Tab-separated table of C-alpha atoms in Angstrom:
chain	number	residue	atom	x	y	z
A	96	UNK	CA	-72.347	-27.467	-53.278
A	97	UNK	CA	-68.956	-28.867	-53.039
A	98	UNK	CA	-67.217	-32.618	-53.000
A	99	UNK	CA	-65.504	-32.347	-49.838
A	100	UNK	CA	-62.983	-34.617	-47.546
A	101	UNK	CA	-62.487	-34.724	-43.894
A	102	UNK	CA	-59.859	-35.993	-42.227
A	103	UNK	CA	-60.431	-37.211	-38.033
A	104	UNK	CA	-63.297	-36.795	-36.982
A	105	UNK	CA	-63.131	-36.381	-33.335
A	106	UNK	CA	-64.791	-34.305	-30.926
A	107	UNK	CA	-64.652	-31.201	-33.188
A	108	UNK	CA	-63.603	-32.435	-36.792
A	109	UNK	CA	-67.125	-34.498	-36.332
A	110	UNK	CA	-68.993	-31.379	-35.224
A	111	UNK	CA	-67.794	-29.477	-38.663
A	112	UNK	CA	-68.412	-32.556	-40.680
A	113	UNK	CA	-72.159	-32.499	-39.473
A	114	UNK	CA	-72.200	-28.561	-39.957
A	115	UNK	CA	-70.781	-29.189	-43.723
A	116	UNK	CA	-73.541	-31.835	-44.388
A	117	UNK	CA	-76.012	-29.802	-42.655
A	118	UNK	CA	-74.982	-27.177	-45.746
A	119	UNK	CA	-75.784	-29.160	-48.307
A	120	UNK	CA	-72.347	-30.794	-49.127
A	121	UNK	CA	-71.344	-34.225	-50.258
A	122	UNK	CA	-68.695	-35.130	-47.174
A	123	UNK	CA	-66.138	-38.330	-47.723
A	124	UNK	CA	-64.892	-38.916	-44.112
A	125	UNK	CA	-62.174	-40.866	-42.750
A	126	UNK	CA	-61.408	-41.726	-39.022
A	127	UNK	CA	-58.821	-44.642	-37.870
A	128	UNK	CA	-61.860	-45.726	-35.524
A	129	UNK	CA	-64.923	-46.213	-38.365
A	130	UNK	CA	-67.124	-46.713	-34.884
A	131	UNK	CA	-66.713	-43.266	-33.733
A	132	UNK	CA	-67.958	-41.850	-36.934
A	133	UNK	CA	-71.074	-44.380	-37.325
A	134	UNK	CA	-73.250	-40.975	-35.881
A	135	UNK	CA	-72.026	-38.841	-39.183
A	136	UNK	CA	-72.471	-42.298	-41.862
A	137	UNK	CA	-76.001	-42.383	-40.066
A	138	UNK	CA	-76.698	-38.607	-41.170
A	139	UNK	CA	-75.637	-39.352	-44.746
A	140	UNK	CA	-71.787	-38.945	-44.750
A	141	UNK	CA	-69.972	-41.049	-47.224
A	142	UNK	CA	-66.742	-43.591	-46.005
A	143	UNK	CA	-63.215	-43.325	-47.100
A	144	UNK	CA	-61.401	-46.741	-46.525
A	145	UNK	CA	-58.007	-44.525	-46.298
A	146	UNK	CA	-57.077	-40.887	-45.908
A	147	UNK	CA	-55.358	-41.061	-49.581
A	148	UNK	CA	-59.046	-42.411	-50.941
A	149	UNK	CA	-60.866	-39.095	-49.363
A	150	UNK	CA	-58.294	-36.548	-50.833
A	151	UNK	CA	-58.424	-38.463	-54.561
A	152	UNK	CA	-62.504	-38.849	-54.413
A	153	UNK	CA	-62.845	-35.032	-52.836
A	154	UNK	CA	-62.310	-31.437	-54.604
A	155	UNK	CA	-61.444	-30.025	-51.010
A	156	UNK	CA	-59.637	-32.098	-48.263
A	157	UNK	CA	-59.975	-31.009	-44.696
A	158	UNK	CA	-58.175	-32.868	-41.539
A	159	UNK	CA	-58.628	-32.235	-38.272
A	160	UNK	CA	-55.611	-34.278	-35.721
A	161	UNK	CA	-54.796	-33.882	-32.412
A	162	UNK	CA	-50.955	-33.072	-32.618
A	163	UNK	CA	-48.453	-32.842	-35.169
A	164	UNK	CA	-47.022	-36.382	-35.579
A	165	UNK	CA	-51.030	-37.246	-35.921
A	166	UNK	CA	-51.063	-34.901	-38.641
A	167	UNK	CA	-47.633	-36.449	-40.059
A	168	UNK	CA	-49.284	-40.144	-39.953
A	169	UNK	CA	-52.234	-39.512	-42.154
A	170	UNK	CA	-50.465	-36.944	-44.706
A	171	UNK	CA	-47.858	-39.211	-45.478
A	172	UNK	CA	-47.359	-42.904	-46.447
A	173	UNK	CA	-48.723	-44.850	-49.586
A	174	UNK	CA	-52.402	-44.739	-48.132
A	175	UNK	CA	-51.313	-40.694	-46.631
A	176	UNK	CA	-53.539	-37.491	-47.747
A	177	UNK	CA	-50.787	-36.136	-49.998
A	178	UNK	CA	-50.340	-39.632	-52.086
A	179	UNK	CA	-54.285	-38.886	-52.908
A	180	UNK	CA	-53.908	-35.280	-54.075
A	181	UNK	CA	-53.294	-34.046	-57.855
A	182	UNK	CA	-52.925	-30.484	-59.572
A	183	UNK	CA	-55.599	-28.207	-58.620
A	184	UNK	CA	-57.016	-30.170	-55.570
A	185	UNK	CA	-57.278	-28.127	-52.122
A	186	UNK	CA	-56.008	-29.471	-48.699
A	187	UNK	CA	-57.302	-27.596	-45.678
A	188	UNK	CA	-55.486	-28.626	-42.174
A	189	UNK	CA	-57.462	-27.110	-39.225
A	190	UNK	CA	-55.384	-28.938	-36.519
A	191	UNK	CA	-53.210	-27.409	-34.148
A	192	UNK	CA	-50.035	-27.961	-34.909
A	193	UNK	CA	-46.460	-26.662	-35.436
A	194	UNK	CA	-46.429	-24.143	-37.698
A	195	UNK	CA	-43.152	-24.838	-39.277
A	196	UNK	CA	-44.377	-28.707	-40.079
A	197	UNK	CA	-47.402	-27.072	-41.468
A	198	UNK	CA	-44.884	-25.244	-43.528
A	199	UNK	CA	-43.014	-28.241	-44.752
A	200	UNK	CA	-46.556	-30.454	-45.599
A	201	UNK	CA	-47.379	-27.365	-47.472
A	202	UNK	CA	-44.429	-27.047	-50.330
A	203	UNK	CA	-44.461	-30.863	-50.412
A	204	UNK	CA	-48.402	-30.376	-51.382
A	205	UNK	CA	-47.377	-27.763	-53.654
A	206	UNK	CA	-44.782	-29.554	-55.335
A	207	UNK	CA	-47.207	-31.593	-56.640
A	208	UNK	CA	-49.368	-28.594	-58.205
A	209	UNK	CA	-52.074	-28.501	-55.313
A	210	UNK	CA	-52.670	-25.777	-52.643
A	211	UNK	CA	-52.411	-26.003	-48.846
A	212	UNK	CA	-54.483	-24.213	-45.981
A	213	UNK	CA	-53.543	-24.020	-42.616
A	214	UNK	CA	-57.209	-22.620	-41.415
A	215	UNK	CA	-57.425	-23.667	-37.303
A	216	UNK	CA	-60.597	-22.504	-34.802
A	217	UNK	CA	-60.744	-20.342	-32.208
A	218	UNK	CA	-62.998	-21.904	-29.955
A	219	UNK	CA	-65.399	-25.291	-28.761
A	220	UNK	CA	-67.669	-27.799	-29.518
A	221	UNK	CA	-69.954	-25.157	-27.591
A	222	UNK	CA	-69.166	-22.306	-29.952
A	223	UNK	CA	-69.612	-24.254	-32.997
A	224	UNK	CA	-73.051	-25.441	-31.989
A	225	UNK	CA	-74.155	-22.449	-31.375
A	226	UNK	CA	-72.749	-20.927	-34.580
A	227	UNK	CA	-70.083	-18.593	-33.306
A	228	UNK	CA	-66.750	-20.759	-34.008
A	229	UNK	CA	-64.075	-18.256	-35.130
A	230	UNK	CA	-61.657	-19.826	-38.422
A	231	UNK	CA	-58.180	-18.050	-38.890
A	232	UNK	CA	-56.693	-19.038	-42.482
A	233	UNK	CA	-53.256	-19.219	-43.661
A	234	UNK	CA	-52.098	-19.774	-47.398
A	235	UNK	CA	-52.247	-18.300	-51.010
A	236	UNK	CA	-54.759	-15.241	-50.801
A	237	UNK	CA	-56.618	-16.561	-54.086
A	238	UNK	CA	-57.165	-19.892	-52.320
A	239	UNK	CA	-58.609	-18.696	-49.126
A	240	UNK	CA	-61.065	-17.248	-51.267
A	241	UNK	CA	-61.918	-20.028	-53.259
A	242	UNK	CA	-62.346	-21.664	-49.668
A	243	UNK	CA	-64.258	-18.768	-47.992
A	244	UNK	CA	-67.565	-19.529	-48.600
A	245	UNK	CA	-67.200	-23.337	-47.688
A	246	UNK	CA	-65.226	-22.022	-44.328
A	247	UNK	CA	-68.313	-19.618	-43.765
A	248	UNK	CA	-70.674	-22.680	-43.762
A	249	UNK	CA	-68.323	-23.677	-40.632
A	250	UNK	CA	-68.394	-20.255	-38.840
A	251	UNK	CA	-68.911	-16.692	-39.400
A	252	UNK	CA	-65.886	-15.169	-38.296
A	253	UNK	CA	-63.236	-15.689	-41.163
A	254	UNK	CA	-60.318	-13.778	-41.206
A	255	UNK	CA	-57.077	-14.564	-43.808
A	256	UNK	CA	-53.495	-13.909	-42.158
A	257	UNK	CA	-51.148	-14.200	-44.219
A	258	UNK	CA	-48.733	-17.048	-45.555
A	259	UNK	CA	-48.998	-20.466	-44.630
A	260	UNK	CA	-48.205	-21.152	-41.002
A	261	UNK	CA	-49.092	-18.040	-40.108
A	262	UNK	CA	-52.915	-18.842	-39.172
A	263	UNK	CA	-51.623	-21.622	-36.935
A	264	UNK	CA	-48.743	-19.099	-35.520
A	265	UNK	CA	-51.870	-16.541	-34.416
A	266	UNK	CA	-53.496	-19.608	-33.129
A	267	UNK	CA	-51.253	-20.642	-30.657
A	268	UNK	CA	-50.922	-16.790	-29.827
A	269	UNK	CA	-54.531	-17.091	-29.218
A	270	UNK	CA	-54.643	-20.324	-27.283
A	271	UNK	CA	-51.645	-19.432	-24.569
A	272	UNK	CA	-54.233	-16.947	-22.877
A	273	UNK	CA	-56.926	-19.885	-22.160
A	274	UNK	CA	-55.333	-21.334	-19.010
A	275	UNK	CA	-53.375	-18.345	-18.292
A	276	UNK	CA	-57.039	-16.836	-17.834
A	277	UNK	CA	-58.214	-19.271	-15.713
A	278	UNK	CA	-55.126	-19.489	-13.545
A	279	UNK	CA	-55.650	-16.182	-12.788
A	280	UNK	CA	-58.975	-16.667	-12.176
A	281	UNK	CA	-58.325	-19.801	-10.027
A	282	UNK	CA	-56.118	-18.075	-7.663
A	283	UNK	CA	-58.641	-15.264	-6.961
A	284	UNK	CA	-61.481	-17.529	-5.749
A	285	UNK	CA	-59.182	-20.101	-3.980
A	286	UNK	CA	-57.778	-17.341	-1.940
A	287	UNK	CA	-61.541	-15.838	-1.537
A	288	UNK	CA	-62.796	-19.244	-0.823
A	289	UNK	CA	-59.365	-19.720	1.192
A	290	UNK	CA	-60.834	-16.392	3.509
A	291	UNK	CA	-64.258	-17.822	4.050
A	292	UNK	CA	-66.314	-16.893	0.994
A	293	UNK	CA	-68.582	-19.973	-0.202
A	294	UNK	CA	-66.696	-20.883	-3.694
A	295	UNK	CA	-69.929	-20.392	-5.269
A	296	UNK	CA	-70.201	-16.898	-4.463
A	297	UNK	CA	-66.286	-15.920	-5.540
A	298	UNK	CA	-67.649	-17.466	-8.568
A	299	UNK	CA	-71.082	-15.371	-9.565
A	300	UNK	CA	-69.239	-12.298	-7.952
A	301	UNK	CA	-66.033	-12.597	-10.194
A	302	UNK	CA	-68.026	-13.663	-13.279
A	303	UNK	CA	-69.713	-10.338	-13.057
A	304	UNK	CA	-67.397	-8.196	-13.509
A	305	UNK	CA	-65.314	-7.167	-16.460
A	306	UNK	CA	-62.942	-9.527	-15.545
A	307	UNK	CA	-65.395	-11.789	-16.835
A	308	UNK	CA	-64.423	-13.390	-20.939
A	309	UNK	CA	-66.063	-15.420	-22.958
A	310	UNK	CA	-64.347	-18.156	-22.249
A	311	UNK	CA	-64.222	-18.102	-18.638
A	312	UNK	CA	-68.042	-17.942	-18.726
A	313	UNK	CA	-68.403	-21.120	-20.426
A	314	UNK	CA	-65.356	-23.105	-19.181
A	315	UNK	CA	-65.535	-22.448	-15.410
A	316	UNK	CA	-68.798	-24.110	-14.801
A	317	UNK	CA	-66.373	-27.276	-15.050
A	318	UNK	CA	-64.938	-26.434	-11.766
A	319	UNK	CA	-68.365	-26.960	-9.995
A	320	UNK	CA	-69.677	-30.196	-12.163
A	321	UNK	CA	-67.601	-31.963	-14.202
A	322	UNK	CA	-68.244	-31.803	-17.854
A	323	UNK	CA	-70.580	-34.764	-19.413
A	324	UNK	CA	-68.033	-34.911	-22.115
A	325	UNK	CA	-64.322	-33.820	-22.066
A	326	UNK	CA	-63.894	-31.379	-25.163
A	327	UNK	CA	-60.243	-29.549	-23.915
A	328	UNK	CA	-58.267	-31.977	-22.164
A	329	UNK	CA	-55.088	-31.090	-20.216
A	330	UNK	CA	-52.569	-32.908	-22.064
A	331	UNK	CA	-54.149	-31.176	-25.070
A	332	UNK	CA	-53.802	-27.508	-23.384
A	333	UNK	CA	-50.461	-28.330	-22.545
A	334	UNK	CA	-49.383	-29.070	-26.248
A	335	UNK	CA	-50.196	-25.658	-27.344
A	336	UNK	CA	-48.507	-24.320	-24.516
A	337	UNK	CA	-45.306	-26.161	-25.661
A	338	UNK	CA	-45.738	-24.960	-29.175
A	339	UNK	CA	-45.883	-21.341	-27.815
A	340	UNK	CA	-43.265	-21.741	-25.841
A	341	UNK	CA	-41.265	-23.053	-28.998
A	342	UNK	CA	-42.088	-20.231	-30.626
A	343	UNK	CA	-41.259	-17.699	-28.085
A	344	UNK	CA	-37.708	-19.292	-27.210
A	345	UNK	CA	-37.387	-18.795	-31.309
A	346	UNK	CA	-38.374	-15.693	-31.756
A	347	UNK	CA	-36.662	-14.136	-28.205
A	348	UNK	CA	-40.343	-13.384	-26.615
A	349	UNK	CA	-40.321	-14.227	-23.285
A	350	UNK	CA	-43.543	-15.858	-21.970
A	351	UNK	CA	-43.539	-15.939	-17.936
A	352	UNK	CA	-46.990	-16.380	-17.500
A	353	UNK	CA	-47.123	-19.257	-20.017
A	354	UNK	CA	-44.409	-21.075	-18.214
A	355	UNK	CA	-46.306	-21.089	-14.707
A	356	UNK	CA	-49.350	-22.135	-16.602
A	357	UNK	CA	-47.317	-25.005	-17.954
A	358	UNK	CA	-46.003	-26.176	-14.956
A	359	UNK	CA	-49.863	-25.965	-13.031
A	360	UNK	CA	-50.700	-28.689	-16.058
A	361	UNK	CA	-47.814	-30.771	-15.348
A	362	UNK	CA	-48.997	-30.907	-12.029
A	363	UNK	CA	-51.977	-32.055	-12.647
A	364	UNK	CA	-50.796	-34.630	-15.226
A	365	UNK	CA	-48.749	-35.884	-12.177
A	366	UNK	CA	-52.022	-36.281	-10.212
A	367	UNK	CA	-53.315	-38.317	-13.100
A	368	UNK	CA	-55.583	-35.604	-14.730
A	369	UNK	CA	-54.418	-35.648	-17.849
A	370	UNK	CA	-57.501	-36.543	-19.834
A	371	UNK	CA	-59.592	-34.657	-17.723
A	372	UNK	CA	-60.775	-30.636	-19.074
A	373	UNK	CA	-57.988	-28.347	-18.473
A	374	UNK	CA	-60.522	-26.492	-15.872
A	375	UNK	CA	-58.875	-29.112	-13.652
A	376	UNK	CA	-55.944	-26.352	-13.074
A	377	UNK	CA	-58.683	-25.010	-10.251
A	378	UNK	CA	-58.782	-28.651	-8.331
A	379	UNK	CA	-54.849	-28.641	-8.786
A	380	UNK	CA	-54.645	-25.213	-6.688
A	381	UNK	CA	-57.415	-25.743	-4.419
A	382	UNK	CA	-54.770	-29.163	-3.305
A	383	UNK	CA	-52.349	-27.065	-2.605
A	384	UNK	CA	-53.721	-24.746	-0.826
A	385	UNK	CA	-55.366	-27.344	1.237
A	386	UNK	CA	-59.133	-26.466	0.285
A	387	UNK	CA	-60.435	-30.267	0.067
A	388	UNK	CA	-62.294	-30.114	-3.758
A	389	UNK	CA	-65.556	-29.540	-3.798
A	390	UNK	CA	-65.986	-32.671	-6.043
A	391	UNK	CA	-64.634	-35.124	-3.084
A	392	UNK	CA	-66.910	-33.462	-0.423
A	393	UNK	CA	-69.883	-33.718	-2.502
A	394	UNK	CA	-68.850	-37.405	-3.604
């Protein structure tokens, strides 16, 4: 079993901790609110006093943040994750974040004869507790590797990309269909609900078909009842949105249906959703279509 770091332990980052521990590995964890991670010290996780003190006491540093200038607080600085790393140490970032600043941390890290990761997750708190969390991996080939089997431990769907940034760059491809999806899917049962059809119904019909992803079927009971705890919020959902559209305005790919996703989010940021789950696009459109929400009728 391996020595291993982690960096932010949040929603998901603590999840993974817990699944590493569960494993069998030591885990040195750092989070700038100690309180949040008392749950993971509890279950035998050891305490690093600064992110620089997990990557020097750990053979394999991972960080989890929620954006990139997160990631740029903790990596750099006197007490940062890269003033704790030597030759031969491993630094794993799963965040999402731009993949040309995961680019830069990465030669900085291996100027100083370590090896970067950029290894983010395709899916939720719900996927990884059930064991079905999906880990794209960008870096040196002979690192992954060395990583694999510690990454597996995570999830079992581990596939290597290419280069570093590249993982993160497939990520964000990924992540621009999530509230594209449920736009889409929004629009449908507003205008069925819109026509007389209970919303309920639209719902079970519409989730029975082959319309019908994986991730519709486990984010759109949100729309009916809240969820207990808010894993996907919509200022979140609207940073990778930005980063894609980055990317595309880069690269000369045009991204239409991003951009009206984008805007729905601002929306609701302008109704003072921002922290709630990004299902919230379907309240947002039911507004302006004048369906009162189901939430304030049965409130």
């Amino acid at each position: 079993m391996a020595k291993l770091g982690f960096i932010g332990l949040g929603a998901m980052g603590g999840r993974i901790a817990k699944r590493l521990l569960e494993a069998g590995h030591v885990v040195i964890g750092y989070n700038r609110t100690q309180a949040k991670a008392q749950w993971l010290l509890d279950a035998g996780m050891q305490w690093g006093q600064t992110p620089r003190a997990v990557a020097e006491m750990a053979e394999i540093s991972f960080s989890m943040l929620t954006d990139t200038n997160a990631l740029e607080n903790v990596v750099n600085g006197s007490e940062g994750i890269l003033a704790g790393l030597r030759a031969g140490k491993i630094y794993v970032d799963m965040s999402t974040v731009s993949p040309k600043a995961s680019q830069e941390i990465a030669g900085r890290v291996a100027a100083q004869g370590a090896s970067m990761l950029d290894a983010p997750v395709s899916g939720s708190p719900i996927t990884l507790e059930a064991g079905q969390l999906a880990i794209m991996v960008g870096g040196e080939k002979e690192i992954f590797e060395k990583v694999k089997p510690i990454l597996l431990d995570i999830g079992p769907k581990v596939n290597y990309v290419g280069a570093n940034g590249l993982a993160l760059a497939m990520k964000i491809a990924i992540n621009l269909s999530l509230p594209v999806q449920l736009l889409a899917f929004s629009e449908g049962v507003v205008l069925a609900e819109k026509v007389g059809i209970p919303r309920e119904t639209a719902m079970e019909v519409w989730l029975n078909t082959v319309l019908a992803s994986p991730s519709l079927k486990y984010r759109t009971p949100f729309i009916l009842k809240k969820p207990d705890e808010v894993m996907f919020n919509v200022n979140m959902m609207q940073k990778d949105l930005v980063l894609a559209q980055e990317m595309g305005r880069s690269l000369d790919v045009p991204l239409p249906t991003v951009a009206a996703a984008n805007e729905m989010l601002t929306i609701a940021r302008a109704m003072g959703w921002g922290q709630e789950d990004f299902a919230i696009l379907f309240k947002v459109l039911a507004h302006l279509a004048g369906i009162e929400s189901q939430e304030t009728q049965n409130s």
